[in-house]
Coordinates of C-alpha atoms and ligand atoms in Angstrom, one line a residue:
M1 CA 59.2 -36.8 63.2
K2 CA 58.9 -40.7 63.1
R3 CA 61.2 -42.3 60.6
A4 CA 59.5 -44.9 58.2
W5 CA 60.6 -46.9 55.1
W6 CA 57.8 -45.6 53.1
K7 CA 58.6 -42.1 54.0
E8 CA 62.2 -42.6 52.6
A9 CA 61.1 -44.6 49.5
V10 CA 60.4 -43.5 45.9
I11 CA 57.5 -45.2 44.4
Y12 CA 57.0 -46.1 40.7
Q13 CA 53.4 -46.7 39.4
I14 CA 53.0 -49.6 36.7
Y15 CA 49.7 -49.6 34.6
P16 CA 50.4 -53.3 33.5
R17 CA 48.2 -53.3 30.4
S18 CA 50.6 -50.7 28.9
F19 CA 53.9 -51.5 30.6
M20 CA 55.4 -54.7 28.8
D21 CA 54.0 -57.5 26.9
S22 CA 55.6 -60.8 27.1
N23 CA 53.5 -63.1 24.9
G24 CA 52.7 -60.9 21.8
D25 CA 48.9 -60.5 22.4
G26 CA 49.6 -56.7 22.5
I27 CA 48.5 -56.4 26.2
G28 CA 51.1 -55.9 29.0
D29 CA 51.2 -58.6 31.5
L30 CA 52.9 -59.9 34.8
K31 CA 55.8 -61.8 33.1
G32 CA 56.5 -58.4 31.2
I33 CA 56.8 -56.6 34.5
T34 CA 59.1 -59.4 35.8
S35 CA 61.3 -58.9 32.7
K36 CA 61.9 -55.2 33.5
L37 CA 62.6 -55.5 37.1
D38 CA 66.4 -55.1 36.6
Y39 CA 65.7 -51.8 34.6
L40 CA 63.5 -50.5 37.7
Q41 CA 66.3 -51.5 40.1
Y42 CA 68.8 -49.6 37.9
L43 CA 66.6 -46.6 38.1
G44 CA 66.7 -46.9 41.9
I45 CA 63.0 -47.0 42.9
D46 CA 62.0 -48.8 46.3
V47 CA 58.4 -49.5 45.6
I48 CA 56.1 -50.4 42.8
W49 CA 52.4 -49.3 43.0
L50 CA 50.6 -52.0 40.7
S51 CA 47.6 -50.7 39.2
P52 CA 44.8 -53.6 39.4
V53 CA 45.9 -57.0 38.2
Y54 CA 42.6 -58.8 39.4
K55 CA 40.1 -60.8 37.3
S56 CA 38.2 -58.1 35.5
P57 CA 35.9 -57.7 32.3
N58 CA 38.0 -54.6 31.7
D59 CA 35.2 -52.1 31.3
D60 CA 37.4 -49.7 33.1
N61 CA 40.7 -51.6 32.4
G62 CA 40.9 -53.4 35.7
Y63 CA 39.2 -51.1 38.0
D64 CA 36.1 -53.2 37.7
I65 CA 37.0 -56.4 39.7
S66 CA 35.1 -59.7 39.4
D67 CA 37.4 -61.6 41.7
Y68 CA 39.7 -60.0 44.1
Q69 CA 41.6 -63.2 44.7
D70 CA 42.5 -64.2 41.2
I71 CA 44.6 -62.8 38.3
M72 CA 43.0 -61.2 35.2
D73 CA 43.4 -63.6 32.2
E74 CA 45.2 -61.1 30.0
F75 CA 47.8 -60.5 32.7
G76 CA 48.7 -64.2 33.3
T77 CA 48.3 -66.5 36.3
M78 CA 48.7 -66.4 40.3
E79 CA 52.0 -68.2 39.6
D80 CA 53.2 -65.4 37.4
F81 CA 52.2 -63.0 40.1
D82 CA 54.0 -65.1 42.8
E83 CA 57.1 -65.2 40.5
M84 CA 56.9 -61.3 40.0
L85 CA 56.6 -60.6 43.7
A86 CA 59.5 -62.8 44.8
A87 CA 61.7 -61.4 42.0
A88 CA 60.8 -57.9 43.1
H89 CA 61.7 -58.8 46.7
E90 CA 64.9 -60.3 45.6
R91 CA 65.8 -56.8 44.2
G92 CA 64.8 -54.9 47.4
I93 CA 61.6 -53.7 45.6
R94 CA 58.3 -53.8 47.4
I95 CA 54.9 -54.4 45.8
V96 CA 51.9 -52.2 46.7
M97 CA 48.5 -53.5 45.3
D98 CA 45.7 -51.2 44.0
L99 CA 42.8 -51.8 46.3
V100 CA 39.5 -51.0 44.5
V101 CA 36.6 -51.7 47.1
N102 CA 34.3 -48.6 46.6
H103 CA 32.7 -50.7 43.9
T104 CA 33.1 -54.1 42.1
S105 CA 32.5 -55.2 38.6
D106 CA 28.8 -56.2 37.9
E107 CA 30.2 -59.5 37.1
H108 CA 31.5 -60.2 40.5
R109 CA 29.6 -63.1 42.2
W110 CA 28.3 -60.8 45.0
F111 CA 26.5 -58.6 42.4
V112 CA 25.2 -61.5 40.3
E113 CA 23.7 -62.7 43.5
S114 CA 22.6 -59.3 44.8
R115 CA 20.5 -58.5 41.6
K116 CA 18.7 -61.8 41.7
S117 CA 16.1 -60.8 44.2
K118 CA 15.2 -58.3 46.8
D119 CA 15.6 -61.0 49.7
N120 CA 18.9 -62.4 48.3
P121 CA 21.5 -62.7 51.1
Y122 CA 23.8 -60.5 49.0
R123 CA 21.2 -57.8 48.2
D124 CA 22.7 -55.4 50.8
Y125 CA 26.2 -55.8 49.7
Y126 CA 25.2 -53.0 47.1
I127 CA 23.0 -49.8 47.1
W128 CA 19.6 -50.3 45.7
H129 CA 16.8 -47.6 45.5
A130 CA 13.4 -47.4 43.9
G131 CA 13.1 -45.0 41.1
R132 CA 10.8 -41.9 41.4
D133 CA 8.9 -43.9 38.7
A134 CA 9.7 -46.6 36.3
Q135 CA 11.6 -44.2 34.0
T136 CA 13.0 -41.8 36.6
P137 CA 16.1 -42.6 38.7
P138 CA 16.1 -41.9 42.6
N139 CA 18.0 -38.6 41.9
N140 CA 19.8 -36.3 39.4
W141 CA 23.3 -37.7 40.1
G142 CA 25.7 -38.0 37.3
S143 CA 28.3 -40.7 37.0
C144 CA 32.1 -39.9 36.8
F145 CA 32.0 -41.6 33.3
S146 CA 28.9 -39.7 31.9
G147 CA 25.3 -40.5 32.2
P148 CA 23.2 -41.0 35.3
A149 CA 24.8 -42.5 38.4
W150 CA 21.9 -45.1 38.7
Q151 CA 21.0 -48.1 36.4
Y152 CA 17.6 -49.5 36.3
D153 CA 17.5 -53.3 36.9
E154 CA 14.4 -54.9 35.6
E155 CA 14.7 -58.1 37.5
T156 CA 13.6 -56.4 40.7
D157 CA 12.3 -53.1 39.4
M158 CA 15.0 -51.1 41.2
Y159 CA 18.0 -48.9 40.6
Y160 CA 21.5 -49.5 41.7
L161 CA 24.1 -46.7 42.3
H162 CA 27.4 -46.7 40.3
L163 CA 29.5 -43.5 40.7
F164 CA 31.6 -44.7 37.8
S165 CA 30.5 -46.9 34.9
K166 CA 27.3 -49.1 35.0
K167 CA 29.4 -52.1 35.2
Q168 CA 31.0 -50.8 38.5
P169 CA 28.2 -51.0 41.1
D170 CA 29.1 -49.2 44.4
L171 CA 29.5 -51.4 47.4
N172 CA 27.4 -50.6 50.6
W173 CA 30.1 -50.2 53.1
D174 CA 27.4 -49.5 55.8
N175 CA 26.9 -53.4 55.7
P176 CA 29.2 -55.1 58.1
K177 CA 29.3 -58.2 56.0
V178 CA 30.9 -56.1 53.1
R179 CA 33.6 -54.8 55.5
K180 CA 34.3 -58.3 56.7
E181 CA 34.7 -59.6 53.2
V182 CA 37.0 -56.7 52.2
F183 CA 39.1 -57.0 55.4
D184 CA 39.5 -60.9 54.9
M185 CA 40.6 -60.3 51.3
M186 CA 43.2 -57.7 52.3
T187 CA 44.5 -60.1 55.1
W188 CA 44.7 -62.8 52.3
W189 CA 47.0 -60.5 50.2
C190 CA 49.0 -59.4 53.0
D191 CA 49.7 -63.0 54.1
K192 CA 51.0 -63.7 50.4
G193 CA 53.6 -61.1 51.3
I194 CA 52.6 -57.9 49.5
D195 CA 53.8 -54.6 51.0
G196 CA 50.7 -52.3 51.1
F197 CA 47.8 -50.8 49.3
R198 CA 46.9 -47.7 47.2
M199 CA 43.3 -47.4 47.9
D200 CA 41.0 -46.4 44.9
V201 CA 38.4 -43.5 45.7
I202 CA 38.7 -44.6 49.3
S203 CA 37.0 -41.3 50.3
M204 CA 33.8 -42.4 48.6
I205 CA 33.0 -45.6 50.5
S206 CA 30.7 -43.9 53.0
K207 CA 27.6 -42.3 51.7
T208 CA 25.0 -40.4 53.5
E209 CA 21.6 -41.9 54.4
E210 CA 19.8 -39.2 52.5
M211 CA 20.2 -39.1 48.8
P212 CA 18.8 -35.7 47.6
D213 CA 19.4 -34.2 44.2
G214 CA 22.8 -32.6 43.6
E215 CA 23.7 -29.0 42.2
V216 CA 23.6 -29.4 38.5
H217 CA 26.9 -29.0 36.8
G218 CA 26.6 -29.6 33.0
L219 CA 24.2 -32.4 32.4
Y220 CA 23.7 -34.0 35.8
G221 CA 23.7 -33.5 39.5
D222 CA 26.8 -33.6 41.6
F223 CA 27.0 -36.5 44.0
S224 CA 30.0 -35.4 46.0
P225 CA 28.5 -33.7 49.0
Y226 CA 26.7 -37.0 49.7
C227 CA 29.4 -39.6 48.6
V228 CA 32.7 -38.1 49.3
H229 CA 34.3 -37.9 52.9
G230 CA 30.9 -39.4 54.1
P231 CA 29.8 -39.6 57.8
N232 CA 31.4 -43.0 58.4
V233 CA 34.6 -43.0 56.2
H234 CA 36.9 -42.4 59.1
R235 CA 35.3 -45.0 61.2
Y236 CA 35.6 -47.6 58.5
L237 CA 39.3 -46.8 57.9
R238 CA 40.0 -47.1 61.6
E239 CA 38.3 -50.4 61.7
M240 CA 40.5 -51.6 58.6
N241 CA 43.5 -50.3 60.3
E242 CA 42.7 -52.2 63.6
K243 CA 41.6 -55.3 61.7
V244 CA 44.2 -55.4 58.9
L245 CA 46.7 -52.6 58.3
S246 CA 48.2 -52.4 61.9
R247 CA 49.1 -56.0 61.8
Y248 CA 51.8 -55.8 59.0
D249 CA 54.8 -53.6 58.1
I250 CA 52.9 -52.2 55.1
M251 CA 52.3 -48.9 53.6
T252 CA 48.9 -47.3 52.5
V253 CA 48.1 -44.2 50.4
G254 CA 44.4 -43.1 49.9
E255 CA 43.2 -41.7 46.6
T256 CA 41.2 -39.0 48.1
S257 CA 40.1 -36.7 45.3
G258 CA 38.8 -33.5 46.5
V259 CA 40.5 -33.8 49.9
T260 CA 41.6 -30.6 52.0
T261 CA 44.8 -30.2 54.0
E262 CA 42.5 -30.3 57.1
Q263 CA 40.8 -33.6 56.1
A264 CA 44.2 -35.1 55.1
K265 CA 45.4 -34.6 58.6
Q266 CA 42.6 -37.1 59.6
Y267 CA 43.2 -39.5 56.9
A268 CA 46.9 -39.6 57.1
G269 CA 47.8 -38.2 60.5
E270 CA 50.9 -39.4 62.3
D271 CA 48.6 -40.9 64.9
T272 CA 45.0 -41.1 63.8
H273 CA 45.4 -45.0 62.9
E274 CA 43.9 -44.6 59.4
L275 CA 46.4 -44.4 56.4
N276 CA 50.0 -43.4 56.0
M277 CA 49.3 -40.8 53.3
V278 CA 46.8 -39.6 50.7
F279 CA 46.9 -38.3 47.1
Q280 CA 45.6 -34.6 47.0
F281 CA 44.2 -33.5 43.5
E282 CA 44.1 -29.8 43.8
H283 CA 46.9 -29.1 41.4
V284 CA 45.4 -31.4 38.8
E285 CA 41.7 -30.9 39.3
W286 CA 42.1 -27.2 39.9
D287 CA 39.8 -26.6 36.7
G288 CA 36.9 -28.8 37.4
P289 CA 34.1 -28.6 37.3
G290 CA 34.9 -26.0 34.4
K291 CA 33.3 -25.1 31.1
Y292 CA 32.8 -28.8 30.3
G293 CA 33.5 -30.5 33.6
K294 CA 37.2 -31.7 33.8
W295 CA 37.6 -31.2 30.1
T296 CA 39.8 -28.3 29.5
D297 CA 42.9 -27.2 27.6
E298 CA 43.7 -24.4 30.0
R299 CA 47.1 -24.8 31.9
L300 CA 47.6 -24.0 35.5
P301 CA 49.1 -20.6 36.3
L302 CA 52.4 -21.1 38.1
T303 CA 51.5 -18.8 41.0
T304 CA 48.4 -21.1 41.5
L305 CA 50.5 -24.2 41.4
K306 CA 53.0 -22.7 43.9
K307 CA 50.0 -21.8 46.4
I308 CA 48.7 -25.2 46.2
M309 CA 51.9 -27.1 46.7
S310 CA 53.3 -24.7 49.4
R311 CA 50.0 -25.0 51.3
W312 CA 50.3 -28.8 51.3
Q313 CA 53.9 -28.7 52.3
T314 CA 53.5 -26.2 55.1
E315 CA 50.2 -27.4 56.6
L316 CA 50.9 -31.1 56.7
Y317 CA 54.6 -30.6 58.0
G318 CA 55.0 -32.7 61.3
K319 CA 51.3 -33.6 61.3
A320 CA 50.7 -35.9 58.2
W321 CA 52.8 -37.1 55.1
N322 CA 52.6 -35.8 51.7
S323 CA 52.3 -37.8 48.5
L324 CA 54.0 -35.9 45.6
F325 CA 53.0 -36.6 41.9
W326 CA 52.8 -34.9 38.6
D327 CA 50.8 -37.6 36.8
N328 CA 49.4 -41.2 37.0
H329 CA 47.3 -43.4 34.7
D330 CA 44.3 -40.9 35.1
Q331 CA 46.2 -37.8 34.3
P332 CA 47.9 -36.3 31.0
R333 CA 51.6 -36.7 30.7
A334 CA 53.6 -34.3 33.3
V335 CA 55.9 -32.7 30.7
S336 CA 52.9 -32.0 28.4
S337 CA 50.6 -30.6 31.3
F338 CA 53.0 -28.8 33.6
G339 CA 56.3 -28.7 31.4
D340 CA 56.9 -27.9 27.7
D341 CA 56.7 -30.8 25.2
R342 CA 58.1 -28.8 22.4
P343 CA 61.3 -30.7 21.3
Q344 CA 63.7 -27.9 22.1
Y345 CA 62.3 -27.9 25.6
R346 CA 61.0 -31.2 26.5
E347 CA 64.0 -32.7 28.1
A348 CA 65.0 -29.7 30.2
S349 CA 61.5 -29.1 31.4
A350 CA 61.0 -32.8 32.2
K351 CA 64.2 -32.6 34.4
M352 CA 63.2 -29.3 36.0
L353 CA 59.8 -30.9 36.9
A354 CA 61.4 -33.8 38.5
T355 CA 63.7 -31.3 40.5
C356 CA 60.8 -29.4 41.6
L357 CA 58.8 -32.4 42.8
H358 CA 61.5 -34.8 44.2
M359 CA 63.1 -32.0 46.3
Q360 CA 59.9 -31.5 48.1
Q361 CA 58.9 -33.1 51.5
G362 CA 56.9 -36.1 51.0
T363 CA 57.0 -39.5 49.2
P364 CA 57.6 -39.0 45.4
Y365 CA 55.7 -41.1 42.8
I366 CA 56.9 -41.7 39.3
Y367 CA 54.5 -42.8 36.7
Q368 CA 55.7 -45.3 34.2
G369 CA 57.4 -43.5 31.3
E370 CA 57.7 -40.2 33.2
E371 CA 61.4 -41.0 34.0
L372 CA 61.7 -41.1 30.1
G373 CA 60.0 -37.7 29.6
M374 CA 57.3 -39.4 27.7
T375 CA 54.6 -36.9 26.1
N376 CA 51.0 -36.7 25.5
Y377 CA 49.8 -38.6 22.4
P378 CA 48.9 -36.8 19.2
F379 CA 45.2 -37.8 18.9
Q380 CA 43.8 -37.3 15.5
N381 CA 40.2 -38.7 16.1
P382 CA 37.9 -40.1 18.6
A383 CA 38.3 -43.7 17.3
E384 CA 41.8 -43.7 18.9
F385 CA 40.5 -43.4 22.4
R386 CA 40.3 -46.7 24.5
D387 CA 39.3 -45.2 27.8
I388 CA 35.7 -45.5 28.8
E389 CA 35.9 -42.0 30.5
S390 CA 37.1 -40.3 27.1
I391 CA 34.7 -42.2 24.7
N392 CA 31.7 -41.5 27.0
A393 CA 32.6 -37.8 27.4
Y394 CA 33.0 -37.4 23.7
R395 CA 29.6 -38.9 23.0
E396 CA 27.9 -37.0 25.9
W397 CA 29.3 -33.6 25.0
C398 CA 29.9 -33.7 21.4
I399 CA 27.8 -36.4 19.6
D400 CA 24.7 -36.3 21.8
G401 CA 25.5 -32.9 23.4
P402 CA 25.7 -29.2 22.4
V403 CA 29.4 -28.8 22.0
S404 CA 31.1 -28.7 18.5
H405 CA 34.1 -30.9 17.9
E406 CA 36.2 -27.9 17.2
D407 CA 35.5 -26.6 20.8
F408 CA 35.7 -29.8 22.6
W409 CA 38.6 -31.6 20.8
P410 CA 41.5 -29.4 22.2
C411 CA 40.1 -30.1 25.7
I412 CA 39.7 -33.8 25.6
I413 CA 43.0 -34.6 23.8
F414 CA 44.7 -32.3 26.4
K415 CA 43.1 -34.3 29.4
S416 CA 42.3 -37.7 28.1
R417 CA 43.6 -40.5 30.5
D418 CA 44.6 -42.2 27.4
N419 CA 47.6 -40.0 27.1
A420 CA 49.2 -41.9 30.1
R421 CA 48.1 -45.3 28.7
T422 CA 50.2 -45.5 25.6
P423 CA 52.6 -48.3 25.8
V424 CA 56.1 -47.6 27.5
Q425 CA 58.6 -46.8 25.0
W426 CA 61.4 -49.3 25.4
D427 CA 63.4 -49.0 22.2
T428 CA 63.3 -48.3 18.5
S429 CA 62.1 -51.6 17.4
E430 CA 58.5 -51.8 16.0
H431 CA 55.8 -50.8 18.7
A432 CA 58.7 -49.4 20.7
G433 CA 59.6 -53.0 22.1
F434 CA 56.4 -53.2 24.0
T435 CA 55.0 -55.8 22.0
T436 CA 55.6 -58.2 19.1
G437 CA 51.9 -58.2 18.4
T438 CA 49.4 -55.4 17.6
P439 CA 49.2 -53.1 20.8
W440 CA 45.9 -52.7 22.3
I441 CA 46.4 -48.9 22.1
A442 CA 48.7 -47.1 19.7
V443 CA 52.2 -46.3 20.6
N444 CA 53.3 -42.7 20.5
P445 CA 55.0 -42.1 17.2
N446 CA 57.9 -40.2 19.0
Y447 CA 59.2 -43.4 20.4
R448 CA 62.3 -43.4 18.0
E449 CA 63.5 -40.2 20.0
I450 CA 62.2 -41.1 23.4
N451 CA 62.8 -44.7 24.7
A452 CA 64.5 -46.5 27.5
R453 CA 67.3 -48.2 25.5
A454 CA 68.5 -44.8 24.2
E455 CA 68.1 -43.0 27.6
T456 CA 69.8 -45.7 29.8
A457 CA 72.8 -45.4 27.6
D458 CA 72.9 -41.6 27.7
P459 CA 74.2 -40.0 31.0
D460 CA 72.5 -36.7 30.2
S461 CA 69.1 -38.3 29.6
V462 CA 65.8 -37.7 31.7
F463 CA 66.2 -41.2 32.9
H464 CA 69.7 -40.6 34.4
Y465 CA 68.5 -37.4 35.9
Y466 CA 65.6 -39.2 37.7
K467 CA 68.3 -41.8 38.8
K468 CA 70.5 -39.2 40.3
L469 CA 67.6 -37.4 42.1
I470 CA 66.7 -40.8 43.6
G471 CA 70.1 -41.3 44.7
L472 CA 70.3 -37.9 46.4
R473 CA 67.1 -38.8 48.4
K474 CA 68.9 -41.7 49.9
E475 CA 72.0 -39.7 50.4
H476 CA 70.6 -36.6 52.2
P477 CA 67.9 -37.0 54.9
I478 CA 67.2 -33.2 54.7
I479 CA 65.4 -34.1 51.2
V480 CA 63.1 -36.6 53.2
Y481 CA 62.6 -34.7 56.6
G482 CA 63.7 -31.0 56.0
K483 CA 61.0 -28.2 56.6
Y484 CA 59.7 -26.5 53.4
E485 CA 59.7 -22.8 53.0
P486 CA 58.6 -20.9 49.8
L487 CA 60.5 -18.0 48.3
L488 CA 59.5 -15.5 45.5
E489 CA 55.8 -16.6 45.9
D490 CA 54.6 -13.8 43.4
S491 CA 56.9 -14.9 40.6
E492 CA 55.0 -16.1 37.5
E493 CA 58.4 -17.6 36.3
L494 CA 60.2 -19.2 39.1
F495 CA 59.4 -21.9 41.7
V496 CA 61.8 -21.4 44.5
Y497 CA 61.9 -22.8 47.9
T498 CA 64.2 -23.9 50.6
R499 CA 64.5 -27.0 53.0
T500 CA 65.9 -26.9 56.4
L501 CA 67.1 -29.7 58.8
D502 CA 69.4 -29.8 61.6
G503 CA 71.4 -26.8 60.5
E504 CA 71.6 -27.9 56.8
K505 CA 69.7 -26.0 54.1
L506 CA 68.8 -26.6 50.5
L507 CA 67.9 -24.0 47.9
V508 CA 65.7 -25.3 45.0
V509 CA 65.3 -22.9 41.9
C510 CA 63.1 -24.1 39.2
S511 CA 62.3 -22.0 35.9
F512 CA 58.9 -22.8 34.5
C513 CA 59.3 -20.5 31.6
D514 CA 60.6 -20.7 28.0
H515 CA 62.7 -17.5 28.1
E516 CA 65.8 -16.4 30.0
T517 CA 65.1 -14.9 33.5
S518 CA 67.3 -13.1 36.1
F519 CA 67.8 -14.6 39.5
T520 CA 69.8 -13.4 42.5
I521 CA 71.0 -16.3 44.8
P522 CA 69.9 -15.3 48.4
D523 CA 73.0 -14.5 50.7
P524 CA 73.4 -17.8 52.7
F525 CA 73.6 -19.8 49.6
V526 CA 76.2 -17.7 47.6
G527 CA 79.1 -20.0 46.9
A528 CA 77.1 -23.2 48.2
P529 CA 77.9 -26.3 46.4
C530 CA 75.4 -27.3 43.7
I531 CA 74.1 -31.0 44.2
I532 CA 72.2 -31.2 40.9
S533 CA 71.5 -29.1 38.0
N534 CA 69.7 -29.8 34.6
M535 CA 72.1 -27.5 32.7
G536 CA 75.5 -28.0 34.6
N537 CA 76.0 -24.2 34.8
N538 CA 78.3 -22.3 37.3
Y539 CA 76.4 -21.1 40.3
D540 CA 79.1 -19.4 42.2
S541 CA 78.0 -15.6 41.8
A542 CA 74.9 -14.2 43.3
Q543 CA 73.4 -12.4 40.0
M544 CA 72.7 -15.1 37.4
T545 CA 70.6 -15.4 34.3
L546 CA 68.4 -18.6 34.1
K547 CA 68.1 -20.4 30.9
P548 CA 64.6 -21.7 29.9
Y549 CA 63.4 -24.5 32.3
E550 CA 66.8 -24.3 34.1
A551 CA 66.8 -26.0 37.5
F552 CA 69.4 -26.3 40.2
V553 CA 69.8 -27.1 44.0
L554 CA 72.4 -25.7 46.3
K555 CA 73.2 -27.2 49.7
K556 CA 74.9 -25.5 52.6
Ligands
TEU1 O1 40.0 -42.6 39.9 C1 38.9 -42.0 40.6 C2 38.7 -40.6 40.1 O2 38.5 -39.7 40.8 C3 38.9 -40.5 38.7 O3 37.5 -40.2 38.1 C4 39.8 -39.3 38.2 O4 39.4 -38.2 39.1 C5 39.3 -39.0 36.9 O5 39.6 -40.2 36.2 C6 40.4 -38.0 36.5 O6 40.2 -37.6 35.2 C7 40.1 -44.0 40.3 C8 41.1 -44.8 39.4 O7 42.3 -44.0 39.5 C9 40.5 -44.6 38.0 O8 41.4 -45.1 37.1 C10 39.2 -45.4 37.9 O9 38.7 -45.1 36.7 C11 38.4 -44.8 38.9 O10 38.8 -44.7 40.3 C12 37.2 -46.0 39.2 O11 37.8 -47.0 39.8
CA2 CA1 50.5 -60.1 27.1

């Protein structure tokens, strides 16, 4: 298997708005990131995936871009960006930008022009359709952020498509002028010296010609058969690869919600000349569309999680590259959704989850604060939400819709993206050291127990456990390139697998339960040295009793 720096890297995602505020306006910014690069270098990460920092009206916190080649006012200036990029590179840390080109902001000059008239030169940069009549959109598709996916525009008496908010009109990728604009902008950023792109909903850029009604789930029709993995998506990615990506030593990861392992082999195949890897979402979107779409407080059964992860490990091996993650800026906090955030189990389960993920085959991603074991936020009322997705969903399902607050509230506070967007908890000073002002979103009140200052000083902290895992990945090629094989697949309590490379073998054992469980170390591993454990127990005898959320790795 070909070696590559992005296969051997550990990637850290920064959501700049909530990472570190340097000027007291309560909003994270680029100078704040620069001030924390020593912390990230100490953790040992190799790459930062930077959520969008471009000019934006922040309808969707930067995922609605009004100028791809300028910096958002709240985050600072292009000089601040250049300073951060240089400071990261000085520390051997690469910077991967978030490329959001399925849609722009409605305040982007292209859209301002496009909506002016039907014969404007920019008209076909976006997707315009006549309504069925003045009050009825072209079809029944629903937006990811509630409401219809079409917005009526009086100026030209037509509707435009927006799969996300109505301030995020979808670009028309079938228009070669759009593709050229995007490729030129990507080239401009690569020439500045960035190190790659995370590509936002890149599997949605090609839509079918026909746009019929979709199957109704909840209140609207499903657009995905017509807008996800569309007819030209691979052609457009190969064109992007040929005109931009292949010309630089950069890495690319596609956000491809709904992707299957078969499709992933095309998007991220070793020699398909598209992307290096993709994010699959089966383990985090297993429940949708559920009772209330994605909104559920159900937890994923362990056997389901193991089936999903094992399938991705085995089916991509040697053919395409896995991305490994528990959470990001769109998901609840890992320890609250896959672990156990009760105080007596939080640290052990956070370390167990880290072991389970970082010993798998693929590139691991750490979402800001995950290395501290940060938890979901204790929401008390809808006024605390800041995310357009949660605000709109609560209105659609509860205020305007048929669902009671009592039924819906546990679901929305479990899955709300705002759980991941509370400020990183740096220390025990006011607002957890994130800002000297008033934070744009509340800080989790548990920051006095969970913060970077305490954890960097405590060798037994979740932070130091992540640091050790990252170090092991650099020390042992088997962790990066070894073949994965599942064990105990029917166990509802243990996630156990092996890795094999050139005669070396790892045994990875993770307890996902809050009670003691018995375990027998398989023959070849009895007496093998333990390279990491979250309990520091003795693993010399074959028969053993695992403590709640115990995790360990043996290497022979
Ligand atoms: O997310 C795309 C996406 O699929 C999300 O709707 C995700 O599935 C959902 O939020 C899970 O609850 C990307 C970005 O990561 C997200 O932050 C943006 O809001 C969205 O695209 C539009 O750019
Ligand atoms: Ca600021």
